[in-house]
Coordinates of C-alpha atoms and ligand atoms in Angstrom, one line a residue:
X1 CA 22.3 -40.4 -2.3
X2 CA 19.4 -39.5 -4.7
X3 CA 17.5 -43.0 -5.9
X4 CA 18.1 -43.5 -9.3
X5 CA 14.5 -44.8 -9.7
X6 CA 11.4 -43.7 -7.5
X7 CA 11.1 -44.4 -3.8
X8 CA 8.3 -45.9 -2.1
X9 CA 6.0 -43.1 -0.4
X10 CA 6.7 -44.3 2.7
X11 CA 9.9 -44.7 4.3
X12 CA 10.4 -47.9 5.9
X13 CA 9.8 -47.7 9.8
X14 CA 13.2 -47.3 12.3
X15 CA 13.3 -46.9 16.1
X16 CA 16.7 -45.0 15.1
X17 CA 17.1 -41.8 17.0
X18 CA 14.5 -38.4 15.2
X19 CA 16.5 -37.4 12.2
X20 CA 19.4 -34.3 12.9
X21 CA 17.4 -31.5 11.8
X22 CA 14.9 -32.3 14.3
X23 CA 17.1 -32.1 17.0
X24 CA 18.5 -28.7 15.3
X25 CA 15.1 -27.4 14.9
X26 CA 14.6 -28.0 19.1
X27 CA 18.1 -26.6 19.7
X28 CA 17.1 -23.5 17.6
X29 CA 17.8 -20.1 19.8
X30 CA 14.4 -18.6 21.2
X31 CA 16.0 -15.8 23.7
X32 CA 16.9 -12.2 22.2
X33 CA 19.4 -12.2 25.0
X34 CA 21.4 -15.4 23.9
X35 CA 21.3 -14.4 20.4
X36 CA 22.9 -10.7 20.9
X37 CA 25.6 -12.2 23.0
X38 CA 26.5 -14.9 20.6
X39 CA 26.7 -12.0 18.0
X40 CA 28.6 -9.8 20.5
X41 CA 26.2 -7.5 20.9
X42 CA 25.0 -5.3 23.5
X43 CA 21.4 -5.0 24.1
X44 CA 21.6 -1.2 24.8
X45 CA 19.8 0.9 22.0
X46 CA 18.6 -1.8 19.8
X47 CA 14.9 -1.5 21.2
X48 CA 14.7 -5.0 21.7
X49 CA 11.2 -5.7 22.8
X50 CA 9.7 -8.9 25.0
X51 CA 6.3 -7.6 24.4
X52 CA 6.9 -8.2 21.2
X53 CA 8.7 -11.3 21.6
X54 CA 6.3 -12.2 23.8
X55 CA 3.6 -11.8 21.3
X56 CA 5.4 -13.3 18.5
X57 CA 8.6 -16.0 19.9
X58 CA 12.0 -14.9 18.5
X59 CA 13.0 -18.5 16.8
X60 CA 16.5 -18.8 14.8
X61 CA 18.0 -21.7 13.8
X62 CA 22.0 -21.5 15.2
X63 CA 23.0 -22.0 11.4
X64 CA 21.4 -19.2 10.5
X65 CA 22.8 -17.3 13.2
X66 CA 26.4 -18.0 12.3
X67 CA 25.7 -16.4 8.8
X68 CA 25.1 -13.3 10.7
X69 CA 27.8 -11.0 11.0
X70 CA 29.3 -10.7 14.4
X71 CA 29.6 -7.7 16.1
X72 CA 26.9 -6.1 13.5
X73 CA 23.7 -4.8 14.9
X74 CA 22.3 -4.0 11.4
X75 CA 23.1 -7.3 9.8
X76 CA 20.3 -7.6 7.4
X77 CA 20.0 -11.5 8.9
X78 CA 19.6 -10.4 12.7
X79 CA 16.9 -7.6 11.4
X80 CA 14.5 -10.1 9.2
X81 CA 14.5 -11.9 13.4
X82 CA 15.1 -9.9 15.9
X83 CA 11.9 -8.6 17.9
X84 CA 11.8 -4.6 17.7
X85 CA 10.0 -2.1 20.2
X86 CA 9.1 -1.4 16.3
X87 CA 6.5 -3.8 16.2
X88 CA 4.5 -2.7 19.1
X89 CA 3.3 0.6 17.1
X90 CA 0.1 0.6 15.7
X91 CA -0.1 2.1 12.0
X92 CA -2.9 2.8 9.9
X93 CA -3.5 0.8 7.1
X94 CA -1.3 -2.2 8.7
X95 CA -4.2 -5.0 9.7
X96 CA -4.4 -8.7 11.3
X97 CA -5.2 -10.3 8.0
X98 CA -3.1 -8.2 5.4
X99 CA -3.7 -10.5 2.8
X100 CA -7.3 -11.5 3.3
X101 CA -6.7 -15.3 4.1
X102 CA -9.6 -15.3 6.1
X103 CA -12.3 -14.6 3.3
X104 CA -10.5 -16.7 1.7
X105 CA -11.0 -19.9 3.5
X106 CA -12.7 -22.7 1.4
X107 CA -12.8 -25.1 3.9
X108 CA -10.7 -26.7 7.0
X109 CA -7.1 -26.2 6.1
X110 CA -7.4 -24.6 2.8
X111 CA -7.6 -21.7 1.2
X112 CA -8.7 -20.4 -2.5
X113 CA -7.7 -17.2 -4.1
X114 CA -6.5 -17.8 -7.8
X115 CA -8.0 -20.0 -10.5
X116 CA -6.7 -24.1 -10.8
X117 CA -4.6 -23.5 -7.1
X118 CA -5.4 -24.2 -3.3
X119 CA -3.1 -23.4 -1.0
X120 CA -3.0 -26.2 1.8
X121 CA -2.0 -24.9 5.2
X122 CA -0.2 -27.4 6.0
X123 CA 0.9 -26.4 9.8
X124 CA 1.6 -23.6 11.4
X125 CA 5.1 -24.5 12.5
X126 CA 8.4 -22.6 11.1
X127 CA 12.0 -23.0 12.4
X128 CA 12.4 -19.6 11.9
X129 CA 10.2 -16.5 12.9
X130 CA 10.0 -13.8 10.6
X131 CA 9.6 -10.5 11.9
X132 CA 7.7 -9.4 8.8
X133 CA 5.9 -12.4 8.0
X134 CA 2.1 -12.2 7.1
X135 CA 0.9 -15.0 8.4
X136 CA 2.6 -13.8 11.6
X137 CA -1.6 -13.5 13.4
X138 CA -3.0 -16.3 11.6
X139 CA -5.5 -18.4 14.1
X140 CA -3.0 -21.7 12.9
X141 CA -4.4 -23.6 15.9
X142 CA -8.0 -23.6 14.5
X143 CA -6.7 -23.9 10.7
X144 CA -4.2 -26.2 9.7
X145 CA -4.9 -29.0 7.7
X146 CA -3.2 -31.6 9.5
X147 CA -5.6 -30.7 12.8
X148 CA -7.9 -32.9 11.2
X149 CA -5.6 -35.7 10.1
X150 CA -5.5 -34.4 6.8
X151 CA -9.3 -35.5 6.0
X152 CA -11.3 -32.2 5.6
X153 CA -8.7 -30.4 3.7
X154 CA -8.2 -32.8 0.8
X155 CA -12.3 -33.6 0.5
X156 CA -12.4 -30.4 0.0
X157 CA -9.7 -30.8 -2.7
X158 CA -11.0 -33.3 -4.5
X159 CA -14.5 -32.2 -4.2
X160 CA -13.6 -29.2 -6.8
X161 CA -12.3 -30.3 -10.0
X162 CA -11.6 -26.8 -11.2
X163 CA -7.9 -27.5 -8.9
X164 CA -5.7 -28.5 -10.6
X165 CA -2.5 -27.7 -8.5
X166 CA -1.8 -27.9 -4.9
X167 CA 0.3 -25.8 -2.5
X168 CA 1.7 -26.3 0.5
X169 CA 1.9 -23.8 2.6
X170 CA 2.2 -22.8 6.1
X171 CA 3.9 -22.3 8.5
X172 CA 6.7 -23.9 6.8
X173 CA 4.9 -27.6 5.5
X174 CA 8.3 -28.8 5.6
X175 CA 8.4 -28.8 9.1
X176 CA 5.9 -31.7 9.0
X177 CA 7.9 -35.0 9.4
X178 CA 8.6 -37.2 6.8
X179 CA 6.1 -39.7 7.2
X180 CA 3.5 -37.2 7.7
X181 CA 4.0 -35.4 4.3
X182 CA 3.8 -39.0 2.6
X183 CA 0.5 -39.2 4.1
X184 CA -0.9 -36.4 2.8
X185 CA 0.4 -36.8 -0.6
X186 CA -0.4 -40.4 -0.8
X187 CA -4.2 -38.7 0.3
X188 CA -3.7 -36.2 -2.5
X189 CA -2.4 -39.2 -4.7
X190 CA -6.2 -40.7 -5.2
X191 CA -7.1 -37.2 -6.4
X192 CA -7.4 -37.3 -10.0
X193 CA -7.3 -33.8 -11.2
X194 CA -4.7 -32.6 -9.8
X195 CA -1.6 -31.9 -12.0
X196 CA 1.1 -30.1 -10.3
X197 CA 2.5 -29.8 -6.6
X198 CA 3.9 -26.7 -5.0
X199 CA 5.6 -26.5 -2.3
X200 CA 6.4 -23.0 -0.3
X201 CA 9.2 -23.7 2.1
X202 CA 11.9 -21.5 3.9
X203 CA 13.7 -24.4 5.5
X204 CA 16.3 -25.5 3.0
X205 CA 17.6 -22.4 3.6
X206 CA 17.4 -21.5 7.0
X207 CA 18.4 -25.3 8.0
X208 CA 19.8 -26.8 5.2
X209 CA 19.6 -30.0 7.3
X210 CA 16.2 -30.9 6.9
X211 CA 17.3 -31.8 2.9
X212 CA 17.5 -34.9 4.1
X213 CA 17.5 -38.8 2.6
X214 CA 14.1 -39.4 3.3
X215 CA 13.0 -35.8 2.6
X216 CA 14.6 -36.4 -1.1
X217 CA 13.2 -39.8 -1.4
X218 CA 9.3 -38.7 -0.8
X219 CA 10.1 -35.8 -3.0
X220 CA 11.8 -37.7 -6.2
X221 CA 8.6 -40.2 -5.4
X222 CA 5.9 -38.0 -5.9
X223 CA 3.3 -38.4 -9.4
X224 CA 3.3 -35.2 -9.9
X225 CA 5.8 -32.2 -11.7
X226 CA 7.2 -30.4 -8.3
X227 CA 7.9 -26.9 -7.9
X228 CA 10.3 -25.8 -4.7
X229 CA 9.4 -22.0 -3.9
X230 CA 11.8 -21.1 -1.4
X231 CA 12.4 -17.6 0.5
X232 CA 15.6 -16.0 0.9
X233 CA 16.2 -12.2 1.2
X234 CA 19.7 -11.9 1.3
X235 CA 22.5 -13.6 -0.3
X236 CA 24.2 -14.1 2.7
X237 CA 21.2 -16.6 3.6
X238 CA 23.1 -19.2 1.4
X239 CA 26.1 -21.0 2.6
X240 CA 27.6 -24.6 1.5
X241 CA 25.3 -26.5 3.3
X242 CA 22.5 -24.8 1.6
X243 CA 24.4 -25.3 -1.5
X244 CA 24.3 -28.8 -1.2
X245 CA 20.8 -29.2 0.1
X246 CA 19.4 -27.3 -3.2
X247 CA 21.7 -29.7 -5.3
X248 CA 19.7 -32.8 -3.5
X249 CA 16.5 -30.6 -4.0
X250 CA 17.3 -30.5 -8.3
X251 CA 18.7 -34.0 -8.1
X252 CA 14.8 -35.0 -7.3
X253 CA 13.9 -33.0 -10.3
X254 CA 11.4 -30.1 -8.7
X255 CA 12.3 -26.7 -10.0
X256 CA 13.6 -24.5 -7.8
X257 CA 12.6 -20.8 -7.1
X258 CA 12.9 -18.6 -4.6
X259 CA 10.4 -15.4 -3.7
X260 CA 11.7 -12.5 -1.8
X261 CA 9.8 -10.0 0.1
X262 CA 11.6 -6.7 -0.5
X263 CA 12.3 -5.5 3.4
X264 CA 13.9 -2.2 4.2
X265 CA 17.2 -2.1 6.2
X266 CA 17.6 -6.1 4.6
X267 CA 17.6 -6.0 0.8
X268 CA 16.0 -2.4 -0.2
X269 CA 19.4 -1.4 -2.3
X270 CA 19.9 -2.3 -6.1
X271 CA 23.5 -3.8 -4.7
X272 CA 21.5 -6.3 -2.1
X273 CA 18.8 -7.7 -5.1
X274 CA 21.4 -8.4 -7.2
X275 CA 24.0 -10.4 -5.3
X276 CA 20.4 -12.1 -4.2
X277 CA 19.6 -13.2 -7.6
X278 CA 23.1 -13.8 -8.0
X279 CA 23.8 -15.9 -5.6
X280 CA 20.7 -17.9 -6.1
X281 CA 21.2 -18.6 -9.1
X282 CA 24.6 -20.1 -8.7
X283 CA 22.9 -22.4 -6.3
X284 CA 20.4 -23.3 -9.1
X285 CA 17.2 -20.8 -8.3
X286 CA 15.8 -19.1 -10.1
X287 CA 14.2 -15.6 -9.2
X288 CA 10.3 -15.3 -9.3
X289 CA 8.6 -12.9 -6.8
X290 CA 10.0 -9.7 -4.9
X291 CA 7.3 -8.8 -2.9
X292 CA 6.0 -5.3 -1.8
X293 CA 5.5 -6.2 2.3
X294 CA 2.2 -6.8 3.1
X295 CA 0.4 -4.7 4.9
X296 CA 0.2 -6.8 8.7
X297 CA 0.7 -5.6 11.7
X298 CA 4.2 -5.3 13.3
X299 CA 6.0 -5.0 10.1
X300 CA 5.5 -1.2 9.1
X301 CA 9.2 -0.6 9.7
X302 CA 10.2 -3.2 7.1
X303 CA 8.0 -1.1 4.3
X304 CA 9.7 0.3 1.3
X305 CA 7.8 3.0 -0.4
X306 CA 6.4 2.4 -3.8
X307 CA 8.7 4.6 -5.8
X308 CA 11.4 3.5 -4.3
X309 CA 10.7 -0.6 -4.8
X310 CA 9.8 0.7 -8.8
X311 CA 13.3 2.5 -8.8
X312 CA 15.3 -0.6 -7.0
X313 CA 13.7 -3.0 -9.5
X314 CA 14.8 -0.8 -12.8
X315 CA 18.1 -0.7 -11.2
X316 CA 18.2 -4.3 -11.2
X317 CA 16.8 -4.7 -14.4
X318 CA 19.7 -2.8 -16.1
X319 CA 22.2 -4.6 -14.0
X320 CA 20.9 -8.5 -14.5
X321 CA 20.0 -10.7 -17.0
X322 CA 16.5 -10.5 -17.9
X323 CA 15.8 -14.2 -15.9
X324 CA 17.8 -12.9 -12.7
X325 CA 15.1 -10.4 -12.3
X326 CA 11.5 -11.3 -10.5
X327 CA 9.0 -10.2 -10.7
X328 CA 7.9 -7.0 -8.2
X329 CA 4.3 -7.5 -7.3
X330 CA 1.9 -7.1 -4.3
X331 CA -0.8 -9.2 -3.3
X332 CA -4.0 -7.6 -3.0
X333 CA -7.1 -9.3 -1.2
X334 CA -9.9 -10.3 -3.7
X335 CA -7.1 -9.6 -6.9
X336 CA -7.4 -12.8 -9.2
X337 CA -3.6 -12.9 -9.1
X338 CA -0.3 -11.5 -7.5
X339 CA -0.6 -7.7 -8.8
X340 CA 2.2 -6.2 -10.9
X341 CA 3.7 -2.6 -9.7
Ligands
LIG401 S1 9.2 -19.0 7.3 FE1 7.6 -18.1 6.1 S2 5.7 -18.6 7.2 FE2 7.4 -19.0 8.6 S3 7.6 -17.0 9.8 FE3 9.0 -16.9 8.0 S4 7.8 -15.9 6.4 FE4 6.3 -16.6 8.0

């Protein structure tokens, strides 16, 4: 049940057993072996890689596994996490730091690249790993803000008044606990410019289960207007359950949006984007980003050439309502904003 009138930060204290979805999260499947025979798939000529694996854990949620198609080796679900021989290439141009986080630091925990926002690494924990992910290299035992019990990160907040919107970031800060979050918000609380709260999270739709009562009560609780910007590639990353978990999300009153990183062999056909937005949106997101892949290393198989992204996203354009249509953009090191294509 949503509250009908704002929760207190913290949720009272229980000895119960650790909510379901932390159990799920443990239980998740971390061996390329398990997950291709629960698919029914044979290993032979997919060019699985443990180096790869090794380098960077395969981690899959089993509900997100049984959205995956079985018998399918090129379900666009088993691609966006299955470790490749792919991934062990070097390529030109494809670095450690695509997005240039690290000159971007502005103190223990956060980062500063546009004007008014700091993004808050919250942790570096997903219950997912994404094959293409950016942040796939990032030195998250030296960086997240919740290393230092949250202390350096929101001084450094509160010591520039130009911020006036926070984001939390990661890893996926959602796969803080409860009480944890409520800390740092209450922190972030005492801060007096800020205005708005951001959230960048992948769990609501990779385990829906983490939408739960005391997630929904620290979220309706919070002082400040809440936007949810989740990622999903595919419309088959939505199912009932995460149905129901967005419903929970807009019952709190955050907006919802999701960003998409446009991912060859996943979503790179004008069919794909618009059953995306489509399916979204009847779960009550709306469309904001489609990202050209950045640029880090171990993800130059997932690129879709320029042209080809400009060509996909007229398609879609022509096919869509105007608001069913994000926005195609790259992010460019040392650019004051998300650049347009
Ligand atoms: S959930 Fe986000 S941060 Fe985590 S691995 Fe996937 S893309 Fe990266």
């Amino acid at each position: 049940m949503i509250p009908a009138a704002p929760a207190p930060l913290h949720p009272a204290p229980t000895h119960a057993a650790p909510p379901r979805w932390q159990q799920l999260w443990r239980d998740a499947v971390r061996d390329p072996r398990e997950l291709l025979s629960m698919l029914g798939l044979d290993a032979a000529g997919l060019g699985i890689s443990e180096d790869a694996a090794a380098q960077f854990p395969l981690r899959v949620p089993r509900g997100f596994v049984a959205r995956m198609r079985h018998g399918d080796r090129h379900d666009p679900l088993l691609r966006q996490v299955l470790p490749l021989d792919d991934e062990m290439r070097p390529m030109p141009g494809f670095t450690l730091d695509a997005v240039g986080d690290a000159a971007a630091k502005a103190g223990h925990g956060v980062i500063r690249k546009y004007r008014g926002r700091a993004l808050l690494i919250a942790t570096g924990s997903c219950a997912i790993h994404c094959r293409y992910c950016f942040r796939r290299h990032f030195p998250y035992a030296e960086e997240t803000a919740a290393a230092a019990g949250w202390r350096d990160a929101v001084a450094t907040i509160r010591n520039d008044t130009s911020i006036d919107e926070v984001i939390l970031s990661g890893g996926d800060p959602w796969s803080l606990a409860t009480p944890k979050l409520a800390e740092l918000t209450d922190a972030l609380a005492a801060v007096p410019h800020l205005r708005r709260l951001r959230v960048h999270t992948r769990l609501p739709v990779v385990l829906p289960e983490r939408v739960d009562d005391a997630l929904v009560q620290w979220l309706a609780a919070l002082p400040w207007p809440v936007t949810v910007v989740l990622h999903a590639n595919h419309a088959r990353e939505f199912d009932a359950d995460v149905d129901a978990a967005l419903a929970r999300l807009r019952g709190t009153g955050a907006l919802l949006l999701n960003q998409a990183v446009l991912l060859r062999g996943v979503n790179d056909s004008v069919d794909a984007l618009a059953a995306l937005s489509e399916r979204g949106h009847a779960a009550g997101v709306l469309p904001y980003y489609l990202h050209q892949l950045d640029r880090v290393q171990g993800a130059a198989h997932f690129e879709v050439p320029d042209e080809t992204a400009l060509r996909l996203h007229r398609e879609l354009a022509a096919r869509v309502s105007g608001y069913l249509v994000p926005k195609l953009v790259r992010e460019v090191a040392g650019d004051p904003g998300k650049r347009p294509l």
